[in-house]
Amino acid sequence: MKIIYQGRETETSAQNVATFVDVQVKRRSEVVVELNGGILDADADWSRIPLVEGAELNIFQIVSGG
Amino acid sequence: MGANTYLTERERGILEGATVGLAGAGGLGSNCAAHLVRAGVKKLVIADFDVVSESNLNRQFFFRDQIGQKKVEALAANLRRIEPELQLSLHDVRLSPENADWTFAGCAVIVEALDSADAKSMLLGSLLPMGKPIISASGIAGWGRSCEIRQRRIGKNLILIGDTASDIRNGLAPVSPRVGIAAAMQANAVVALLLGEAL
């Protein structure tokens, strides 16, 4: 299956958002995930959110400093 | 008359009428607040639990004789030197999921200006459900690489400013120029949002 990840066409076998995100980041609590233009609720069960062909997914890292 | 005499009466009216929330009064928050007040914003809700320390003076809008003072009170005093007629709601409090939403309930837009990644994530998780615009920052440590500090819109209500990588936990120091760039970009985004311009 191909999705658009960080603006680039990406092949993945992940069937849900949790599986995909956990491969990309160390701590889910330190990212903001955008799926098809909306921000995912950090407290939601991302394993119940399916990834489908053509989905647009972006992950933004939250790092310390202010 | 607001502080900014370069704006039209309509523009001044919009900026003076809006309430802007500042979650944090450190490097990002204190400098962002100064930009907002100079731009013409008069109503601010400012929340921070900390006191001014010597290590803050390398980047934060405080002065040596304010060391030991509550940041919200010291910042209020400094902002009133720019514009005496401010309406400031000061909250000497550590923001949490229990108090973040009501602290900023009356704000048109909220600036996330916290320090740690955990606190930033907590605040975004608490405030995004409110449906209000949030101007956050991630990746501002170190020096140089000015053009890597970008502004991104994420979803409908989140504007993220920074390079999303430069982390103080990786040994990068928080230094005035880069923190100041991000703070100015946060203020710039607030002004543009309030004046109805596309970001």
Coordinates of C-alpha atoms in Angstrom, one line a residue:
Chain A
M1 CA 0.0 0.0 0.0
K2 CA 1.2 3.5 -0.8
I3 CA 0.6 6.5 1.4
I4 CA 1.9 10.1 1.3
Y5 CA 4.2 10.4 4.4
Q6 CA 5.9 13.8 5.0
G7 CA 4.9 14.8 1.5
R8 CA 6.5 11.8 -0.2
E9 CA 4.9 8.6 -1.6
T10 CA 5.8 5.8 0.8
E11 CA 5.2 2.1 0.7
T12 CA 4.0 0.6 3.9
S13 CA 2.4 -2.6 5.2
A14 CA 1.0 -1.0 8.3
Q15 CA -2.7 -1.3 8.5
N16 CA -3.3 1.3 11.1
V17 CA -1.8 4.5 12.3
A18 CA -0.3 3.1 15.5
T19 CA 1.7 0.5 13.7
F20 CA 3.1 3.1 11.3
V21 CA 3.9 5.8 13.8
D22 CA 5.6 3.4 16.3
V23 CA 8.1 2.5 13.6
Q24 CA 8.9 6.2 12.9
V25 CA 9.2 7.6 16.4
K26 CA 10.5 6.7 19.8
R27 CA 7.8 8.3 22.0
R28 CA 4.3 8.9 20.7
S29 CA 3.9 11.5 23.5
E30 CA 6.3 13.8 21.8
V31 CA 4.8 14.0 18.3
V32 CA 1.8 15.6 16.7
V33 CA 0.3 13.4 14.0
E34 CA -1.7 14.8 11.1
L35 CA -3.8 12.5 9.1
N36 CA -5.6 13.8 6.0
G37 CA -5.4 17.3 7.2
G38 CA -6.7 16.7 10.8
I39 CA -4.7 16.3 14.0
L40 CA -5.1 13.0 15.7
D41 CA -6.2 13.0 19.4
A42 CA -3.1 12.0 21.3
D43 CA -5.3 10.0 23.8
A44 CA -7.2 8.1 21.0
D45 CA -6.4 4.4 20.3
W46 CA -4.4 4.9 17.1
S47 CA -4.5 1.1 16.4
R48 CA -8.2 1.5 15.6
I49 CA -7.5 4.2 13.0
P50 CA -6.9 2.4 9.7
L51 CA -4.4 3.5 7.1
V52 CA -5.7 3.3 3.6
E53 CA -4.3 3.7 0.2
G54 CA -3.4 7.3 -0.6
A55 CA -3.7 8.5 3.0
E56 CA -1.7 11.6 3.8
L57 CA 0.2 11.4 7.1
N58 CA 2.6 13.8 8.7
I59 CA 4.5 13.4 11.9
F60 CA 5.9 16.5 13.7
Q61 CA 8.4 16.1 16.5
I62 CA 7.9 18.1 19.6
V63 CA 11.4 18.9 21.2
S64 CA 12.4 20.8 24.3
G65 CA 13.5 24.4 24.4
G66 CA 11.8 27.7 25.0
Chain B
M1 CA -4.2 55.4 20.9
G2 CA -2.4 52.1 20.9
A3 CA 1.4 51.7 20.9
N4 CA 1.5 51.1 17.2
T5 CA 0.7 54.3 15.3
Y6 CA 1.6 52.8 12.0
L7 CA -1.6 50.7 11.8
T8 CA -5.0 51.8 10.6
E9 CA -7.7 52.5 13.1
R10 CA -9.4 49.3 12.1
E11 CA -6.3 47.2 12.5
R12 CA -5.6 48.8 15.9
G13 CA -9.1 48.1 16.9
I14 CA -8.8 44.4 16.1
L15 CA -5.5 44.0 17.9
E16 CA -6.6 46.0 20.9
G17 CA -9.8 44.0 21.2
A18 CA -8.4 40.5 21.0
T19 CA -7.2 38.6 24.0
V20 CA -4.0 36.5 23.4
G21 CA -2.9 33.7 25.7
L22 CA 0.7 33.0 26.5
A23 CA 1.4 29.6 28.0
G24 CA 4.9 30.3 29.5
A25 CA 6.8 33.5 30.1
G26 CA 10.3 32.3 29.4
G27 CA 12.4 32.7 26.3
L28 CA 9.6 32.3 23.9
G29 CA 6.8 33.8 25.9
S30 CA 8.5 36.9 27.3
N31 CA 9.8 37.9 23.9
C32 CA 6.6 37.0 22.1
A33 CA 4.7 39.2 24.6
A34 CA 6.9 42.2 23.9
H35 CA 6.4 41.9 20.2
L36 CA 2.6 41.5 20.6
V37 CA 2.4 44.6 22.8
R38 CA 4.6 46.6 20.4
A39 CA 2.3 45.5 17.6
G40 CA -0.8 46.8 19.4
V41 CA -2.2 43.8 21.4
K42 CA -3.4 45.1 24.8
K43 CA -5.1 42.1 26.4
L44 CA -2.9 39.2 27.4
V45 CA -3.4 36.1 29.6
I46 CA 0.0 35.0 30.9
A47 CA 0.7 31.8 32.8
D48 CA 4.0 30.7 34.3
F49 CA 5.0 29.3 37.6
D50 CA 8.7 30.2 37.5
V51 CA 10.8 33.0 38.9
V52 CA 13.5 35.0 37.0
S53 CA 17.0 33.5 37.4
E54 CA 20.4 34.6 36.2
S55 CA 20.4 31.8 33.6
N56 CA 17.3 33.4 32.0
L57 CA 19.0 36.6 31.1
N58 CA 20.8 35.2 28.0
R59 CA 17.5 35.1 26.1
Q60 CA 14.5 36.2 28.1
F61 CA 12.9 39.7 28.3
F62 CA 14.0 40.3 31.9
F63 CA 16.7 42.3 33.6
R64 CA 19.3 41.6 36.3
D65 CA 17.4 43.6 39.0
Q66 CA 14.4 41.3 38.4
I67 CA 16.2 38.1 39.5
G68 CA 14.0 36.3 42.1
Q69 CA 10.8 37.9 41.0
K70 CA 7.9 35.9 39.7
K71 CA 8.1 35.8 35.9
V72 CA 4.5 36.8 35.3
E73 CA 4.9 39.9 37.5
A74 CA 8.3 40.9 36.1
L75 CA 7.0 40.5 32.6
A76 CA 3.9 42.5 33.3
A77 CA 6.1 45.4 34.7
N78 CA 8.3 45.3 31.6
L79 CA 5.4 45.2 29.2
R80 CA 3.8 48.1 30.9
R81 CA 6.9 50.1 30.3
I82 CA 6.1 49.7 26.6
E83 CA 2.3 50.3 26.9
P84 CA 0.9 51.3 30.3
E85 CA -2.7 50.6 29.3
L86 CA -2.6 46.9 29.2
Q87 CA -5.2 44.5 30.5
L88 CA -3.1 41.6 31.8
S89 CA -4.5 38.5 33.5
L90 CA -1.5 36.9 35.3
H91 CA -1.5 33.3 36.4
D92 CA 1.4 32.2 38.7
V93 CA 0.6 28.5 38.1
R94 CA 2.1 25.4 36.5
L95 CA -0.1 24.6 33.6
S96 CA -1.7 21.1 33.7
P97 CA -4.6 19.3 32.0
E98 CA -6.7 20.3 34.9
N99 CA -6.2 24.1 34.5
A100 CA -5.1 24.8 30.9
D101 CA -8.5 25.0 29.3
W102 CA -10.1 27.4 31.8
T103 CA -6.9 29.5 32.1
F104 CA -7.1 30.4 28.4
A105 CA -10.9 30.1 27.9
G106 CA -11.3 33.8 27.0
C107 CA -8.5 33.9 24.5
A108 CA -8.9 34.2 20.7
V109 CA -5.5 32.6 20.1
I110 CA -3.0 30.9 22.4
V111 CA 0.8 30.9 22.2
E112 CA 2.5 27.7 23.4
A113 CA 5.8 28.9 24.9
L114 CA 6.7 26.2 27.3
D115 CA 10.1 24.6 27.7
S116 CA 10.0 20.8 28.0
A117 CA 8.6 18.5 25.3
D118 CA 6.4 16.8 27.8
A119 CA 4.8 20.1 28.8
K120 CA 4.4 21.2 25.2
S121 CA 2.6 17.9 24.4
M122 CA 0.5 18.2 27.5
L123 CA -0.6 21.7 26.5
L124 CA -1.4 20.8 22.9
G125 CA -3.4 17.8 24.1
S126 CA -5.3 20.0 26.5
L127 CA -6.0 22.9 24.3
L128 CA -6.4 21.6 20.7
P129 CA -9.9 20.2 21.6
M130 CA -11.0 23.8 22.4
G131 CA -10.8 24.5 18.7
K132 CA -8.8 27.7 19.0
P133 CA -5.7 28.6 17.1
I134 CA -2.5 27.6 18.9
I135 CA 0.9 28.9 17.9
S136 CA 3.4 26.3 19.1
A137 CA 7.2 26.1 18.9
S138 CA 9.5 23.1 18.5
G139 CA 13.2 23.1 17.6
I140 CA 14.7 26.4 18.5
A141 CA 17.9 25.6 20.3
G142 CA 21.5 26.4 19.2
W143 CA 22.6 29.0 16.8
G144 CA 22.8 29.6 13.0
R145 CA 20.5 27.8 10.6
S146 CA 18.0 30.7 10.8
C147 CA 16.2 29.6 7.7
E148 CA 15.6 26.1 9.1
I149 CA 13.1 27.7 11.5
R150 CA 9.9 27.3 9.6
Q151 CA 6.3 27.9 10.1
R152 CA 3.9 25.0 9.3
R153 CA 0.2 24.7 9.6
I154 CA -0.9 21.4 11.0
G155 CA -4.5 20.6 10.7
K156 CA -7.0 23.4 11.1
N157 CA -5.8 25.1 14.3
L158 CA -2.2 24.4 15.0
I159 CA 0.7 26.5 13.7
L160 CA 4.1 25.0 14.5
I161 CA 7.3 27.1 14.4
G162 CA 10.8 25.8 14.6
D163 CA 13.0 23.2 12.9
T164 CA 11.3 20.3 14.9
A165 CA 14.8 18.9 15.6
S166 CA 17.1 21.2 17.6
D167 CA 16.5 19.9 21.1
I168 CA 18.1 21.3 24.3
R169 CA 18.2 17.7 25.5
N170 CA 20.8 17.0 22.8
G171 CA 23.3 19.5 24.4
L172 CA 22.2 22.4 22.3
A173 CA 22.0 25.7 24.3
P174 CA 19.0 27.9 24.2
V175 CA 20.5 31.2 22.9
S176 CA 18.8 34.5 22.4
P177 CA 19.0 34.9 18.6
R178 CA 17.3 31.6 17.6
V179 CA 14.8 31.7 20.5
G180 CA 14.1 35.3 19.5
I181 CA 13.5 34.4 15.9
A182 CA 11.0 31.8 16.9
A183 CA 9.3 34.1 19.4
A184 CA 9.0 36.9 16.8
M185 CA 7.5 34.4 14.3
Q186 CA 5.0 33.3 16.9
A187 CA 4.0 36.9 17.5
N188 CA 3.9 37.5 13.7
A189 CA 1.6 34.5 13.3
V190 CA -0.7 35.9 16.0
V191 CA -1.0 39.3 14.4
A192 CA -1.6 37.8 11.0
L193 CA -4.3 35.5 12.4
L194 CA -6.0 38.3 14.2
L195 CA -6.0 40.6 11.1
G196 CA -7.5 37.8 9.1
E197 CA -4.5 37.1 6.8
A198 CA -3.6 33.7 5.4
L199 CA -0.6 32.1 7.1

